[in-house]
Coordinates of C-alpha atoms in Angstrom, one line a residue:
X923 CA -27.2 53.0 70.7
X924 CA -28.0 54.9 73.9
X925 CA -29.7 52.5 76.8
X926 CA -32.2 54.4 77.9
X927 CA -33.8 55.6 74.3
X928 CA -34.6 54.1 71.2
X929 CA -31.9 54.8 68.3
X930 CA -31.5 57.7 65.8
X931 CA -29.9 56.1 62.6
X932 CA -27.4 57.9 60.8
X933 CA -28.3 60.5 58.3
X934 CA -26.4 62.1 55.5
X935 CA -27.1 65.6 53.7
X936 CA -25.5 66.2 50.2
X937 CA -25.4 69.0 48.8
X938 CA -26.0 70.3 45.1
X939 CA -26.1 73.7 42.9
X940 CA -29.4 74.9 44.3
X941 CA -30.4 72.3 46.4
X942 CA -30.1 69.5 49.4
X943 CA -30.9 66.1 49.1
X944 CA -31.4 63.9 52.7
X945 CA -30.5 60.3 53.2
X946 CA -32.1 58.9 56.2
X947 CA -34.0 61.6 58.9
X948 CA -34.0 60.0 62.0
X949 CA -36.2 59.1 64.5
X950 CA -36.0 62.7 67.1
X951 CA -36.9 65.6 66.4
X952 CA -33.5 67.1 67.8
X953 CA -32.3 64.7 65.2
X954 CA -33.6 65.9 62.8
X955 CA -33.9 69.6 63.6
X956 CA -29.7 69.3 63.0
X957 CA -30.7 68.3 59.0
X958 CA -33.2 71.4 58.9
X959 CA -30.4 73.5 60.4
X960 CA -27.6 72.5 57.5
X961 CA -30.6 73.0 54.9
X962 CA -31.3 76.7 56.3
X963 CA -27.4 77.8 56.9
X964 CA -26.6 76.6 53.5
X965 CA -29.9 78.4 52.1
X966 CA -31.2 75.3 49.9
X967 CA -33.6 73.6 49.6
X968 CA -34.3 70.0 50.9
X969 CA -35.8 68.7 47.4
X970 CA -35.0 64.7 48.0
X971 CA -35.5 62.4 51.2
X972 CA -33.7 58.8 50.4
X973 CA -35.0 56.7 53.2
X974 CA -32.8 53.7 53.1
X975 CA -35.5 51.0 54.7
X976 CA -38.6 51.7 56.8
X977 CA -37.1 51.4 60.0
X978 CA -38.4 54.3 61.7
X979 CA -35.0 55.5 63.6
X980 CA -34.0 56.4 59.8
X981 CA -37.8 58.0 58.4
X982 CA -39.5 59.4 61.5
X983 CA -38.3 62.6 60.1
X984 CA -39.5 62.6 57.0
X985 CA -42.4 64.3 58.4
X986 CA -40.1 67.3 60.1
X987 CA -38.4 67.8 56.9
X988 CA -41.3 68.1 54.8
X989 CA -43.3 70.1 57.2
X990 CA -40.0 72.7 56.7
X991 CA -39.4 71.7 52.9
X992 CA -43.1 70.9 51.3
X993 CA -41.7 70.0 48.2
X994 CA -39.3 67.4 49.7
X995 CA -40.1 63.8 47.4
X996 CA -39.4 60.7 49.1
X997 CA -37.5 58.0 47.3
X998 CA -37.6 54.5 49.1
X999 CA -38.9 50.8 48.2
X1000 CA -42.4 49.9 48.9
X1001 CA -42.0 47.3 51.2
X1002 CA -42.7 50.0 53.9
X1003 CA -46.4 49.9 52.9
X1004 CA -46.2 45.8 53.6
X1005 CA -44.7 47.0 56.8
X1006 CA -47.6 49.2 57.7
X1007 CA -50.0 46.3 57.5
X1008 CA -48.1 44.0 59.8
X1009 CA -44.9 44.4 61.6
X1010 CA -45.2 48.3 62.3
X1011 CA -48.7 47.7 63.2
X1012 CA -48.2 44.6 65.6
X1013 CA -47.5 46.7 69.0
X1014 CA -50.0 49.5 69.2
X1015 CA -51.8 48.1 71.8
X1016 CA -49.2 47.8 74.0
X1017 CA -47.4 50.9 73.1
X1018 CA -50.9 53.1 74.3
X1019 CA -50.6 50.8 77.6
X1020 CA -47.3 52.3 78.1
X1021 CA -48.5 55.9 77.5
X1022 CA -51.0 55.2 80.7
X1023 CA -48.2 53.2 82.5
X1024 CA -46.9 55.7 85.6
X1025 CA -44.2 52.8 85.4
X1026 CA -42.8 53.7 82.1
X1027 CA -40.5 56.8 82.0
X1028 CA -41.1 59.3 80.3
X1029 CA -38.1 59.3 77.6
X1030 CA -39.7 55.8 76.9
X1031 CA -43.3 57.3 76.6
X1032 CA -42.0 60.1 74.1
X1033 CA -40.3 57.0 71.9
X1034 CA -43.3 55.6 72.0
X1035 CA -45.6 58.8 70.7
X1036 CA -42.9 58.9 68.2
X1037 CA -43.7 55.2 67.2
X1038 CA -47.5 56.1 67.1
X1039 CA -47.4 59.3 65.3
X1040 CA -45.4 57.9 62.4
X1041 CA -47.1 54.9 61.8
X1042 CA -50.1 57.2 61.8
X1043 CA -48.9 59.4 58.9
X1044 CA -48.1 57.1 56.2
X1045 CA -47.8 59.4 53.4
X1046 CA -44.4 60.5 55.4
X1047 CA -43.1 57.0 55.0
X1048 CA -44.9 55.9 51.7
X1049 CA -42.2 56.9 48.7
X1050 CA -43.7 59.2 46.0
X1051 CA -40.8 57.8 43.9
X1052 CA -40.7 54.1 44.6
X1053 CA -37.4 52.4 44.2
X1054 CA -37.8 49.3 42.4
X1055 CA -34.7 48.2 41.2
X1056 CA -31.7 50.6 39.8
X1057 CA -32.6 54.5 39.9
X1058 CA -30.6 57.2 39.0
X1059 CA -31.5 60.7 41.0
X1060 CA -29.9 63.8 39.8
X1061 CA -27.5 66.2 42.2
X1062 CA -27.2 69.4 40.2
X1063 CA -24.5 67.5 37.7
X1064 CA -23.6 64.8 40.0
X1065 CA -25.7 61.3 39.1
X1066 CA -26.4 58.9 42.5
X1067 CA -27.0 55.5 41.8
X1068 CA -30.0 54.3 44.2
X1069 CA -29.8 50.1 44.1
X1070 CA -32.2 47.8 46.0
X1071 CA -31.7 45.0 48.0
X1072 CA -34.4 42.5 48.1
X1073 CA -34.8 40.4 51.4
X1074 CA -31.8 41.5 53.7
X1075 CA -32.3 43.6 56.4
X1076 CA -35.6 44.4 55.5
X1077 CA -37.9 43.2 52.5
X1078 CA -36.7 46.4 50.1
X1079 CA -33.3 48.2 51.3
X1080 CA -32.5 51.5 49.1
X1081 CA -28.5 51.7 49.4
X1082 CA -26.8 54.6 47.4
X1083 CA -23.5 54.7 45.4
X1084 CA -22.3 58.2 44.7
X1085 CA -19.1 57.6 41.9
X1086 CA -18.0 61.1 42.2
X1087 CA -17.3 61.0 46.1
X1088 CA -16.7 57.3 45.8
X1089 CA -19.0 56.3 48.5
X1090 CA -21.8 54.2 49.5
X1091 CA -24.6 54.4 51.5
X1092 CA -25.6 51.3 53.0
X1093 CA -28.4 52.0 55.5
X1094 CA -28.8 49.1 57.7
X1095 CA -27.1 46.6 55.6
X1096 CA -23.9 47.8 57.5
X1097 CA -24.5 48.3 61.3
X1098 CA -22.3 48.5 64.5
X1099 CA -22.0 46.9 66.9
X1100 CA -23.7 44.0 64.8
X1101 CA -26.2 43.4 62.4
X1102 CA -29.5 44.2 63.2
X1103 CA -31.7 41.2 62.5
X1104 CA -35.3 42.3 63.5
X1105 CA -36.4 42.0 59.9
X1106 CA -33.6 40.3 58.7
X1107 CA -33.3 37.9 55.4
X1108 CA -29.2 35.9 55.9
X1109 CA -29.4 35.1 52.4
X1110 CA -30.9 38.2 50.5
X1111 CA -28.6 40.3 52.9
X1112 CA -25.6 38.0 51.9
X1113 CA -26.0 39.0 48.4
X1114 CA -26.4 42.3 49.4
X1115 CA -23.3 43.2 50.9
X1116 CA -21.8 40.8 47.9
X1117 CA -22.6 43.1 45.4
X1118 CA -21.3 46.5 47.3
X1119 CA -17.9 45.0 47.9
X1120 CA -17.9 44.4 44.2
X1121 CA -18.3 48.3 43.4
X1122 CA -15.2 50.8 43.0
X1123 CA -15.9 52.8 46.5
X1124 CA -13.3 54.3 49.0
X1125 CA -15.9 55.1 52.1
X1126 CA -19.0 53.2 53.2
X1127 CA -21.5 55.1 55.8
X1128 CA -23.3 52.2 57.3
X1129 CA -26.5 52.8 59.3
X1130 CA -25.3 52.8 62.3
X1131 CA -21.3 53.4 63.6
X1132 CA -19.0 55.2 61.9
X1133 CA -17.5 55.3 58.1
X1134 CA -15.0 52.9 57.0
X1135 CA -13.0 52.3 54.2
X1136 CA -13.7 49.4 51.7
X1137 CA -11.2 47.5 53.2
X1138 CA -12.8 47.4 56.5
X1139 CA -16.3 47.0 54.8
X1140 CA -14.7 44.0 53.2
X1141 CA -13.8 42.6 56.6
X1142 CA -17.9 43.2 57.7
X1143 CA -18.9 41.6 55.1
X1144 CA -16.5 38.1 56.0
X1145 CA -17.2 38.5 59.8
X1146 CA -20.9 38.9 58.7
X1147 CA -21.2 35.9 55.9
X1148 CA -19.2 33.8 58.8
X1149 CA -21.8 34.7 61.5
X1150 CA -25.2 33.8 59.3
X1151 CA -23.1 30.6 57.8
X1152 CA -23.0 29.6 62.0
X1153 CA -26.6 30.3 62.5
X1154 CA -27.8 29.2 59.8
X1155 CA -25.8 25.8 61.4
X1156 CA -26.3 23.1 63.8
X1157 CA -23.7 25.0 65.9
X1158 CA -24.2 26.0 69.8
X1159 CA -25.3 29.4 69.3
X1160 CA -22.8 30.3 71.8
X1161 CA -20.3 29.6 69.3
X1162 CA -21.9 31.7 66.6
X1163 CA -22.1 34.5 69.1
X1164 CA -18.2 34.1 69.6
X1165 CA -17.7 33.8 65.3
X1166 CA -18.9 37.2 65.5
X1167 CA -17.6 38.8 69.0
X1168 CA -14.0 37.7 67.3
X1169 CA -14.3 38.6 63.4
X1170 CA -16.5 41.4 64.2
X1171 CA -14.1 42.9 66.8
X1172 CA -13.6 46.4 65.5
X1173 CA -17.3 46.9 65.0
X1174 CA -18.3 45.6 68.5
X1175 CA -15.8 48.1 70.4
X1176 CA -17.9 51.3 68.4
X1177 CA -20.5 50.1 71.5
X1178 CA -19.4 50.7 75.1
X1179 CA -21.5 47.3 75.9
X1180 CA -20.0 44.2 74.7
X1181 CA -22.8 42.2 76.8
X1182 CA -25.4 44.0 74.8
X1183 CA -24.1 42.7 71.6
X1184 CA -23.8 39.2 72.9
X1185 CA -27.4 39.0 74.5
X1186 CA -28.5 40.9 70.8
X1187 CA -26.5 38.5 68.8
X1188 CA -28.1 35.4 70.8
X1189 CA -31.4 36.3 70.8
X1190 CA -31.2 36.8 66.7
X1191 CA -29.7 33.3 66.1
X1192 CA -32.2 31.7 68.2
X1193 CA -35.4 33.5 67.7
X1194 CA -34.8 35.1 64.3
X1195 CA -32.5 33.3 61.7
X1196 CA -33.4 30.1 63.4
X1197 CA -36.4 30.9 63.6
X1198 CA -39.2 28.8 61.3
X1199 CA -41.9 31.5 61.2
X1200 CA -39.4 34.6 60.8
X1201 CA -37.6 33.0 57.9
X1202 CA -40.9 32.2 56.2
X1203 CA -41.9 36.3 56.9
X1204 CA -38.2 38.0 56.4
X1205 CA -36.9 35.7 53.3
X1206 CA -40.3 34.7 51.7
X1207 CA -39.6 30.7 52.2

């Protein structure tokens, strides 16, 4: 989570028999160019792009991959195209201020042609395989299991078992330093992370920070469903800040910032999960 830049999520390349298949592509194209660069020193194929949610730090990509690998299909849920008609959408105007603004720097203008090129090219975000429910994608003999999660941190989040490895990957159900509520649903994401814990896994690779064992995933998921159970709460939001600040320990110190985390974690409890109007647009009620 760099200060001056927008993020890159993380992004995970498995390899089969005669092909690669790419979960997540990131948001820069330096990113992204180091997915291309495992593709060509392996000499396979990209054939598969999982995008995990719609987030564009973990598709933005998607459009440097295929440009390399043509025949690259994308596997992700449709809420994206909801997306496109409304939260991806809400800031152009003021992102093409900030293009003319001598005050904006210009790492923050290139995020910001990122933002506008993607949202631009939607058949590099819309899936050509949606992922409705439970899919099954093929890895030369090895079987993923793609599941989705309905209302949690976005309206449809793809998150991947692979038995054979014994690991998931979670996309932005798991984050460090803290959950990212932007397009959060408490409950759906509750369930969510519910269901994971309930699989036979060793590793989880979250969307952002770095892999941890189930164990440690187990304690996310407790810090997590004590956090929401707070804001969701009458309590100072203070106090739910310092549920998570304590439980969450080992995933705040992957930041160098605790103060961003609290000033993030305040601002979701008050203005997200507390929130009238976001609840009615993240969790459908």
């Amino acid at each position: 989570m760099p200060a001056d830049r927008q993020p890159d999520g993380n992004s995970i390349v498995l390899e089969g028999p005669q092909e690669m298949l790419v979960i997540d592509t990131g948001r820069h194209p330096e990113h992204t160019d180091k997915i291309i660069a495992v593709a060509k020193a392996r000499n396979k194929p990209i054939t598969a792009i999982i995008n995990t949610h719609w987030h564009l730090d973990h598709a933005t990509g998607n459009a440097r991959i295929r440009a390399a690998y043509p025949g690259a299909k994308l596997y992700t849920s449709t809420a994206v195209e909801g997306a496109l008609k409304g939260f991806l959408i809400r800031n152009v105007d003021q992102a093409r201020a900030r293009l003319d603004d001598p005050a904006v720097p210009e790492v923050g203008k290139t995020d910001t042609r990122l933002y506008l090129n993607a949202i631009n090219d939607p058949v590099n975000l819309i899936p050509d395989q949606p992922v409705n429910g439970t899919v099954a994608l093929k890895l030369g003999e090895r079987e993923l299991t793609l599941h989705l999660a309905k209302r949690a941190a976005t309206e449809g989040d793809v998150w991947v078992h692979d038995p054979a490895s014994k690991t998931v990957f979670a996309g932005d159900l798991v984050v460090a330093p803290l959950p990212f509520f932007d397009t959060g649903c408490a409950d759906g994401w509750r369930k969510a992370l519910a269901e994971i814990d309930q699989l036979d896994f060793q590793t989880l690779i979250p969307g952002h920070g770095l892999p941890m064992e189930h164990a440690v995933f187990s304690s996310y998921r407790q810090a997590f469903d004590a956090f929401t159970a707070c804001a969701e709460g009458n309590a100072p939001t203070a106090s739910c800040v310092a549920v998570w600040m304590q439980k969450g320990a080992p995933f705040v110190a992957m930041h160098p910032d605790p103060k961003y985390t609290q000033a993030a974690l305040a601002y979701y409890v008050d203005q997200v999960i507390r929130a009238p109007a976001k609840r009615a647009e993240f969790c459908g009620k």
